[in-house]
Amino acid sequence: MSKIAVIGTGYVGLTTGACFAHLGHDVVCVDIDEDKVARLQRGEIPILEAGLDNLVREGLQDGRLRFVVGAATAVGDCDFAYLCVPTPQGADGSADLSYIEEAAREIGPLLPAEAVVVNKSTVPVGSTRVVERALGRSDIAVVSNPEFLREGSAIHDFLNPDRIVIGAEDQSAAVKVQSLYMGIPAPVIVTDPASAETIKYAANAFLATKISFINAVAAVCEAVGADIKDVALGMGYDTRIGHEFLKPGPGWGGSCFPKDTRAMVRIAEDAGYDFDLLKGVVTVNDEQLQRVAAKIVDMAGGSVNGKRIAVWGLTFKARTDDLRESPSLFIIDHLVAQGAEVRAFDPSAPGPIEGIEVVDDPFAAVEGAEVLAVLTEWDEFRWLDLDKVADLMVARNVVDARNLLDRAALVRRGFEYQGIGRN
Ligand SMILES: NC(=O)c1ccc[n+]([C@@H]2O[C@H](COP(=O)([O-])OP(=O)(O)OC[C@H]3O[C@@H](n4cnc5c(N)ncnc54)[C@H](O)[C@@H]3O)[C@@H](O)[C@H]2O)c1
């Protein structure tokens, strides 16, 4: 079993650290956020992720998982240093590598000979070179091992991945990284760093394309009187297309797709290719957010000024507490800018959000509302008492941006209902 230092203990780093400890490795997770580290040392999990609490507790109890502040105490005797720090969108759309470079500069002088540095952050082609330079160590191999987990099922995805991608110039370093995943039944693709880095961006860009495509088809369905649910079902049974990522909604968001699609456009541009298709995917997504906001305004009679709008769902997807680049927040901003009073509920209990009232009960959210907007696909919204909702609202209007609620049951109760891609 190996000694692994994980630098950056966020959604990816914490999952990576907890899962590697579960696989039997000796893991130390590092962060610069002292409060986060103190909480993790006590076994408190700072994010909502199914099964993560059990794995962290198991790792702490077995002594295979530790949390520390600062890389200095973590990498001195490690076999592998995994970089799991943020790569946010830079001012020109490209990925900002400053966190990666800073972390690499910090650990460079401390790494033992023979250690392998692994990039798990999503980074553009050429980043292994950037890390090599920042490390300042010609004896240390840098390997790309991108992560494909989905928030909300991160532990499951890490331990049951569709594939493991390893990009390395140095084949012995690639084999070492592959050995960390022993016991995980998944195809392993060993390739060069540029291909590994491109696989990650291309995969995210393709998934975003699928969502934008189905949202565009949903707009056509609305115009021609077709039902997107049946259209997507009929398309999805074609095994070349598949059912996944064919659900229309308010547009994609989250911490990855927005920055990764723009970074891919930029990577292509820098390499002399105009990725017009992907630019279109981004435009369709921007328009989809606007379309959903406009549906809510329409439902409110053409203006939301001074009106109460109830929102169910704030996170960018269900089963996570992640609000980063959430379509819900974008749509809410739009409504608030037009004078709406927004009262929102989300099962992840996100705490206060500026400009709106966040309540801890879905029924409190709809009280006195003229429109209910369902913006995240939390399963629990399906089973709420619609009679109670009808009684509490001042007008019976629902915009269901996830096609989640029972349309017939709402219509029976006198609701005006607007989904996505179905009349
Ligand atoms: N979130 C996802 O679903 C997902 C999936 C696949 C890939 N990724 C990629 O993984 C990377 C990390 O994403 P995330 O969502 O885990 O980010 P995050 O913001 O949740 O976590 C990053 C952590 O790194 C810490 N950090 C920053 N600089 C540091 C340093 N010098 N030393 C130690 N810790 C440091 C931060 O305090 C934070 O806790 C990004 O490149 C992202 O694109 C994310």
Coordinates of C-alpha atoms and ligand atoms in Angstrom, one line a residue:
M1 CA 0.0 0.0 0.0
S2 CA 1.2 3.5 -0.7
K3 CA 1.6 6.8 1.1
I4 CA -0.5 9.4 -0.6
A5 CA -0.7 13.2 0.1
V6 CA -3.8 14.8 -1.3
I7 CA -3.3 18.6 -1.8
G8 CA -6.7 20.4 -1.7
T9 CA -9.5 18.8 0.3
G10 CA -12.6 20.0 -1.6
Y11 CA -15.2 17.9 -3.5
V12 CA -12.6 16.0 -5.4
G13 CA -9.7 15.9 -2.9
L14 CA -11.8 14.8 0.0
T15 CA -13.5 12.1 -2.1
T16 CA -10.1 11.0 -3.5
G17 CA -8.5 10.9 0.0
A18 CA -11.4 9.0 1.7
C19 CA -11.6 6.5 -1.2
F20 CA -7.9 5.8 -1.4
A21 CA -7.9 5.3 2.4
H22 CA -10.8 2.9 2.0
L23 CA -8.8 1.0 -0.6
G24 CA -6.1 0.5 2.1
H25 CA -3.6 3.3 1.4
D26 CA -2.1 5.6 4.0
V27 CA -3.6 9.1 3.1
V28 CA -3.0 12.6 4.4
C29 CA -5.3 15.3 3.1
V30 CA -3.9 18.8 3.0
D31 CA -5.8 22.1 2.8
I32 CA -5.0 25.8 3.4
D33 CA -8.5 26.3 5.0
E34 CA -7.7 25.8 8.7
D35 CA -11.4 25.7 9.7
K36 CA -12.1 23.0 7.2
V37 CA -9.2 20.9 8.4
A38 CA -10.2 21.3 12.1
R39 CA -13.7 20.1 11.2
L40 CA -12.5 17.1 9.3
Q41 CA -10.1 16.2 12.1
R42 CA -13.2 15.9 14.3
G43 CA -15.0 13.8 11.7
E44 CA -17.3 16.6 10.5
I45 CA -17.9 16.6 6.8
P46 CA -18.1 20.1 5.2
I47 CA -20.0 19.0 2.1
L48 CA -23.1 16.9 1.4
E49 CA -22.1 13.7 -0.4
A50 CA -23.7 10.3 0.1
G51 CA -21.5 7.9 2.0
L52 CA -18.6 10.3 2.5
D53 CA -19.1 10.6 6.2
N54 CA -18.8 6.8 6.7
L55 CA -15.6 6.6 4.7
V56 CA -14.0 9.5 6.5
R57 CA -15.0 8.1 9.9
E58 CA -13.6 4.7 8.8
G59 CA -10.4 6.2 7.7
L60 CA -9.9 8.3 10.9
Q61 CA -10.7 5.3 13.1
D62 CA -8.3 2.9 11.2
G63 CA -5.6 5.6 11.2
R64 CA -5.3 5.5 7.4
L65 CA -6.7 9.0 6.9
R66 CA -5.4 12.3 8.4
F67 CA -6.1 15.9 7.8
V68 CA -3.4 18.7 8.1
V69 CA -2.9 22.3 7.3
G70 CA -0.1 23.1 4.9
A71 CA 1.7 20.7 2.6
A72 CA 5.0 20.8 4.5
T73 CA 4.0 18.2 7.1
A74 CA 2.3 16.0 4.4
V75 CA 4.6 15.3 1.5
G76 CA 8.0 14.7 3.2
D77 CA 7.6 10.9 3.0
C78 CA 4.9 10.4 0.4
D79 CA 5.0 8.1 -2.6
F80 CA 2.3 10.2 -4.5
A81 CA 1.2 13.8 -4.2
Y82 CA -2.2 14.3 -5.7
L83 CA -3.1 17.9 -6.8
C84 CA -6.8 18.5 -6.3
V85 CA -6.8 22.3 -6.1
P86 CA -9.2 24.6 -8.0
T87 CA -8.7 25.5 -11.6
P88 CA -11.3 28.3 -12.0
Q89 CA -12.1 30.2 -15.1
G90 CA -9.5 33.0 -15.8
A91 CA -10.4 36.4 -17.2
D92 CA -10.0 35.3 -20.8
G93 CA -11.9 32.0 -20.4
S94 CA -8.9 29.8 -20.1
A95 CA -8.2 27.8 -16.9
D96 CA -6.4 29.7 -14.1
L97 CA -3.5 27.5 -13.1
S98 CA -2.3 29.7 -10.3
Y99 CA -3.5 27.4 -7.5
I100 CA -1.8 24.4 -9.2
E101 CA 1.4 26.3 -9.6
E102 CA 1.4 27.6 -6.1
A103 CA 0.8 24.1 -4.7
A104 CA 3.5 22.6 -6.9
R105 CA 6.0 25.3 -5.8
E106 CA 5.2 24.6 -2.2
I107 CA 5.7 20.8 -2.4
G108 CA 8.6 20.8 -4.9
P109 CA 11.5 21.2 -2.4
L110 CA 9.9 18.8 0.1
L111 CA 9.1 15.8 -2.1
P112 CA 11.3 12.7 -1.6
A113 CA 13.1 11.3 -4.6
E114 CA 11.0 8.7 -6.5
A115 CA 7.7 10.5 -5.5
V116 CA 5.1 10.9 -8.3
V117 CA 3.1 14.1 -8.6
V118 CA -0.4 13.5 -10.0
N119 CA -2.7 16.2 -11.5
K120 CA -6.3 15.3 -10.6
S121 CA -7.5 18.9 -11.1
T122 CA -9.0 19.6 -14.5
V123 CA -6.2 21.2 -16.4
P124 CA -5.5 22.2 -20.1
V125 CA -3.0 20.5 -22.3
G126 CA 0.5 21.4 -21.3
S127 CA -0.2 21.5 -17.6
T128 CA 2.0 18.6 -16.7
R129 CA 4.9 20.8 -18.0
V130 CA 3.6 23.8 -16.0
V131 CA 3.7 21.6 -12.9
E132 CA 7.1 20.2 -13.7
R133 CA 8.5 23.7 -14.0
A134 CA 6.8 24.9 -10.7
L135 CA 8.1 21.8 -8.8
G136 CA 11.6 22.7 -10.0
R137 CA 12.6 19.0 -9.7
S138 CA 13.8 17.1 -12.8
D139 CA 13.8 13.8 -10.8
I140 CA 10.0 13.9 -10.2
A141 CA 7.5 12.5 -12.7
V142 CA 4.3 14.3 -13.2
V143 CA 1.3 12.3 -14.3
S144 CA -2.2 13.3 -15.4
N145 CA -5.1 11.4 -13.8
P146 CA -8.3 13.4 -14.4
E147 CA -11.3 12.8 -12.3
F148 CA -14.8 12.1 -13.7
L149 CA -16.9 11.8 -10.5
R150 CA -20.3 13.4 -10.4
E151 CA -21.2 15.4 -7.3
G152 CA -24.1 13.6 -5.5
S153 CA -22.6 10.2 -6.3
A154 CA -18.9 11.0 -5.9
I155 CA -18.0 8.0 -3.7
H156 CA -19.8 5.5 -5.9
D157 CA -18.2 7.1 -9.0
F158 CA -14.7 7.0 -7.6
L159 CA -15.0 3.4 -6.5
N160 CA -16.9 2.3 -9.6
P161 CA -15.6 4.5 -12.4
D162 CA -16.5 4.0 -16.1
R163 CA -12.8 4.2 -16.8
I164 CA -9.5 5.3 -15.3
V165 CA -7.4 7.7 -17.4
I166 CA -3.7 8.0 -16.8
G167 CA -1.5 10.3 -19.0
A168 CA 2.3 10.1 -18.6
E169 CA 5.5 10.4 -20.5
D170 CA 7.2 8.1 -18.0
Q171 CA 5.7 4.6 -18.3
S172 CA 6.9 3.4 -14.9
A173 CA 5.2 6.4 -13.2
A174 CA 2.0 5.5 -15.1
V175 CA 2.2 1.9 -13.8
K176 CA 2.7 3.2 -10.3
V177 CA -0.4 5.3 -10.5
Q178 CA -2.4 2.5 -12.0
S179 CA -1.4 0.3 -9.0
L180 CA -3.2 2.7 -6.6
Y181 CA -6.5 1.6 -8.1
M182 CA -5.9 -2.1 -7.6
G183 CA -9.2 -3.8 -6.9
I184 CA -11.3 -1.4 -8.9
P185 CA -12.8 -3.1 -11.9
A186 CA -12.6 -0.5 -14.6
P187 CA -10.9 -0.1 -18.0
V188 CA -7.6 1.7 -17.7
I189 CA -6.5 4.0 -20.5
V190 CA -2.8 4.8 -20.3
T191 CA -1.9 7.5 -22.7
D192 CA 0.2 10.7 -23.1
P193 CA -0.5 13.7 -20.8
A194 CA -2.0 15.8 -23.7
S195 CA -4.5 13.1 -24.5
A196 CA -5.5 12.5 -20.9
E197 CA -6.0 16.2 -20.4
T198 CA -8.1 16.4 -23.6
I199 CA -10.2 13.4 -22.6
K200 CA -11.4 15.3 -19.5
Y201 CA -12.4 18.5 -21.3
A202 CA -13.9 16.7 -24.3
A203 CA -16.0 14.5 -22.0
N204 CA -17.4 17.5 -20.1
A205 CA -17.9 19.4 -23.4
F206 CA -19.8 16.5 -24.9
L207 CA -22.1 16.1 -21.8
A208 CA -22.8 19.8 -21.9
T209 CA -23.6 19.4 -25.6
K210 CA -26.1 16.7 -24.9
I211 CA -27.9 18.9 -22.4
S212 CA -27.9 21.9 -24.6
F213 CA -29.1 19.7 -27.5
I214 CA -32.1 18.4 -25.6
N215 CA -32.9 21.9 -24.3
A216 CA -32.9 23.1 -27.9
V217 CA -35.1 20.2 -28.9
A218 CA -37.4 21.0 -26.0
A219 CA -37.8 24.5 -27.4
V220 CA -38.8 23.0 -30.8
C221 CA -41.3 20.7 -28.9
E222 CA -42.9 23.7 -27.3
A223 CA -43.3 25.4 -30.7
V224 CA -44.7 22.3 -32.6
G225 CA -46.8 20.8 -29.8
A226 CA -44.7 17.7 -29.1
D227 CA -43.8 16.3 -25.7
I228 CA -40.1 16.3 -24.9
K229 CA -40.5 13.4 -22.4
D230 CA -41.7 11.1 -25.2
V231 CA -39.2 12.5 -27.7
A232 CA -36.3 12.0 -25.3
L233 CA -37.5 8.5 -24.5
G234 CA -37.8 7.6 -28.1
M235 CA -34.3 9.0 -28.8
G236 CA -32.7 7.4 -25.8
Y237 CA -33.7 3.9 -26.6
D238 CA -31.3 4.2 -29.5
T239 CA -28.2 2.7 -28.0
R240 CA -26.0 5.0 -30.0
I241 CA -27.7 7.9 -28.2
G242 CA -28.6 6.5 -24.7
H243 CA -31.0 8.0 -22.1
E244 CA -28.4 9.7 -19.9
F245 CA -28.1 13.5 -20.1
L246 CA -31.2 13.8 -22.3
K247 CA -33.4 15.5 -19.6
P248 CA -34.3 19.1 -20.4
G249 CA -34.0 21.6 -17.6
P250 CA -33.0 25.2 -16.7
G251 CA -29.6 24.8 -18.3
W252 CA -26.3 23.3 -17.1
G253 CA -24.3 24.8 -14.3
G254 CA -22.1 23.7 -11.4
S255 CA -18.4 24.1 -10.8
C256 CA -17.3 22.2 -13.9
F257 CA -19.3 22.5 -17.1
P258 CA -19.4 26.3 -17.4
K259 CA -15.6 26.8 -16.9
D260 CA -14.6 23.6 -18.7
T261 CA -16.6 24.3 -21.9
R262 CA -15.2 27.8 -22.0
A263 CA -11.7 26.5 -21.4
M264 CA -12.1 24.0 -24.2
V265 CA -13.2 26.7 -26.6
R266 CA -10.1 28.6 -25.6
I267 CA -7.7 25.6 -25.8
A268 CA -9.0 25.1 -29.4
E269 CA -8.7 28.8 -30.3
D270 CA -5.1 28.9 -29.0
A271 CA -4.4 25.8 -31.2
G272 CA -5.9 27.5 -34.2
Y273 CA -9.3 25.8 -34.3
D274 CA -12.5 27.7 -34.1
F275 CA -14.8 25.4 -32.0
D276 CA -18.0 27.0 -33.2
L277 CA -20.1 24.0 -32.2
L278 CA -19.1 24.3 -28.6
K279 CA -19.6 28.0 -28.6
G280 CA -23.2 27.3 -29.8
V281 CA -23.6 24.9 -26.9
V282 CA -22.7 27.7 -24.5
T283 CA -25.0 30.1 -26.2
V284 CA -27.9 27.7 -26.0
N285 CA -27.3 27.3 -22.3
D286 CA -27.3 31.0 -21.7
E287 CA -30.5 31.3 -23.6
Q288 CA -32.1 28.4 -21.7
L289 CA -31.5 30.3 -18.4
Q290 CA -33.2 33.3 -19.9
R291 CA -36.1 31.2 -21.3
V292 CA -36.9 29.8 -17.9
A293 CA -36.7 33.2 -16.2
A294 CA -39.1 34.5 -18.9
K295 CA -41.5 31.6 -18.3
I296 CA -41.7 32.6 -14.6
V297 CA -42.3 36.3 -15.5
D298 CA -45.0 35.2 -18.0
M299 CA -46.7 33.1 -15.4
A300 CA -46.7 36.1 -13.0
G301 CA -48.7 38.0 -15.6
G302 CA -45.8 39.7 -17.4
S303 CA -44.1 41.3 -14.4
V304 CA -42.7 40.0 -11.2
N305 CA -42.3 43.5 -9.7
G306 CA -43.4 43.4 -6.0
K307 CA -44.6 39.8 -6.4
R308 CA -43.6 36.9 -4.3
I309 CA -42.1 34.0 -6.2
A310 CA -41.4 30.7 -4.5
V311 CA -38.4 28.7 -5.5
W312 CA -37.9 25.0 -4.8
G313 CA -34.2 24.1 -5.4
L314 CA -31.1 26.2 -5.2
T315 CA -28.2 23.8 -5.8
F316 CA -27.0 23.2 -9.3
K317 CA -28.2 19.6 -9.1
A318 CA -29.9 17.3 -6.5
R319 CA -28.1 15.4 -3.8
T320 CA -25.3 18.0 -3.4
D321 CA -25.0 21.2 -1.5
D322 CA -23.0 22.9 -4.2
L323 CA -24.3 26.3 -5.3
R324 CA -21.4 27.2 -7.6
E325 CA -22.7 28.5 -11.0
S326 CA -26.2 27.1 -10.1
P327 CA -28.8 27.9 -12.8
S328 CA -31.3 28.5 -10.0
L329 CA -29.2 31.3 -8.6
F330 CA -28.9 32.9 -12.0
I331 CA -32.6 32.8 -12.6
I332 CA -33.3 34.1 -9.1
D333 CA -30.9 37.1 -9.7
H334 CA -32.8 37.8 -12.9
L335 CA -36.1 37.8 -11.0
V336 CA -34.8 39.9 -8.1
A337 CA -33.4 42.4 -10.6
Q338 CA -37.0 42.8 -11.9
G339 CA -38.4 43.5 -8.4
A340 CA -39.5 40.0 -7.3
E341 CA -39.5 38.9 -3.7
V342 CA -38.0 35.4 -3.8
R343 CA -38.6 33.0 -1.0
A344 CA -36.6 29.7 -1.5
F345 CA -36.3 26.3 -0.1
D346 CA -33.6 23.7 -0.7
P347 CA -33.2 20.3 1.1
S348 CA -29.5 20.9 1.5
A349 CA -30.1 23.8 3.9
P350 CA -27.7 26.2 2.2
G351 CA -28.0 29.0 4.8
P352 CA -28.6 32.7 4.0
I353 CA -28.3 34.0 0.4
E354 CA -28.1 37.7 -0.2
G355 CA -31.2 39.3 -1.8
I356 CA -33.6 36.5 -1.1
E357 CA -35.2 34.8 1.9
V358 CA -34.2 31.1 2.4
V359 CA -36.6 29.1 4.5
D360 CA -36.3 25.6 5.9
D361 CA -39.7 24.3 4.8
P362 CA -41.0 23.9 1.3
F363 CA -44.5 25.0 2.4
A364 CA -43.2 28.2 4.0
A365 CA -41.6 29.0 0.7
V366 CA -44.9 28.9 -1.2
E367 CA -46.9 30.9 1.3
G368 CA -48.3 34.0 -0.4
A369 CA -46.5 33.2 -3.7
E370 CA -47.9 34.0 -7.1
V371 CA -45.7 31.5 -8.9
L372 CA -43.8 28.4 -7.7
A373 CA -40.6 27.7 -9.7
V374 CA -39.1 24.2 -9.4
L375 CA -35.4 24.7 -10.4
T376 CA -33.5 21.7 -9.0
E377 CA -34.5 18.0 -9.4
W378 CA -34.7 17.0 -5.7
D379 CA -36.8 13.9 -5.5
E380 CA -38.5 15.0 -2.3
F381 CA -40.4 17.7 -4.2
R382 CA -42.4 15.0 -6.0
W383 CA -44.1 13.8 -2.9
L384 CA -45.2 17.1 -1.3
D385 CA -48.9 17.7 -0.5
L386 CA -50.2 19.7 -3.5
D387 CA -53.5 20.5 -1.8
K388 CA -51.5 22.3 0.9
V389 CA -49.4 24.1 -1.7
A390 CA -52.6 25.2 -3.5
D391 CA -54.0 26.6 -0.2
L392 CA -50.9 28.5 0.7
M393 CA -50.3 30.2 -2.7
V394 CA -52.2 33.4 -3.7
A395 CA -52.3 32.2 -7.3
R396 CA -52.0 28.7 -8.7
N397 CA -49.0 28.9 -11.1
V398 CA -46.2 26.5 -11.4
V399 CA -43.1 26.7 -13.6
D400 CA -41.5 23.2 -13.4
A401 CA -38.1 23.6 -15.0
R402 CA -37.2 20.0 -14.3
N403 CA -40.5 18.4 -15.5
L404 CA -40.5 16.8 -12.0
L405 CA -44.0 17.4 -10.6
D406 CA -47.2 15.5 -11.5
R407 CA -48.6 17.8 -14.1
A408 CA -52.1 16.1 -14.2
A409 CA -52.3 16.3 -10.4
L410 CA -51.5 20.0 -10.5
V411 CA -54.0 20.7 -13.3
R412 CA -56.7 18.9 -11.4
R413 CA -56.1 21.3 -8.6
G414 CA -56.6 24.3 -10.8
F415 CA -52.9 25.1 -11.4
E416 CA -51.5 26.7 -14.5
Y417 CA -48.5 24.4 -15.3
Q418 CA -45.5 25.2 -17.5
G419 CA -42.8 22.6 -17.9
I420 CA -40.0 22.5 -20.3
G421 CA -40.6 21.2 -23.8
R422 CA -44.3 20.2 -23.2
N423 CA -47.5 22.2 -23.4
Ligands
LIG1 N1 -16.3 19.2 -8.3 C1 -16.4 18.3 -9.2 O1 -17.5 17.7 -9.4 C2 -15.2 17.9 -10.0 C3 -15.2 16.8 -10.8 C4 -14.1 16.5 -11.6 C5 -13.0 17.3 -11.6 N2 -13.0 18.5 -10.8 C6 -11.8 19.3 -10.8 O2 -11.1 19.1 -9.6 C7 -10.5 20.3 -9.2 C8 -10.9 20.7 -7.8 O3 -12.3 20.9 -7.8 P1 -13.2 20.9 -6.4 O4 -14.6 21.0 -6.8 O5 -12.8 19.8 -5.5 O6 -12.7 22.3 -5.8 P2 -13.0 22.8 -4.3 O7 -13.0 24.3 -4.4 O8 -14.2 22.1 -3.7 O9 -11.7 22.4 -3.4 C9 -10.4 22.8 -3.6 C10 -9.7 22.8 -2.3 O10 -8.4 23.2 -2.5 C11 -7.9 24.0 -1.4 N3 -6.7 24.6 -1.8 C12 -6.5 25.7 -2.6 N4 -5.1 25.9 -2.7 C13 -4.5 25.1 -1.9 C14 -3.1 24.8 -1.6 N5 -2.1 25.5 -2.1 N6 -2.8 23.8 -0.7 C15 -3.8 23.1 -0.2 N7 -5.1 23.2 -0.5 C16 -5.5 24.2 -1.3 C17 -9.1 24.9 -1.2 O11 -9.1 25.5 0.1 C18 -10.3 23.9 -1.3 O12 -10.6 23.3 -0.1 C19 -10.9 21.4 -10.2 O13 -9.9 21.5 -11.2 C20 -12.2 20.8 -10.8 O14 -12.4 21.3 -12.1 C21 -14.1 18.8 -10.1

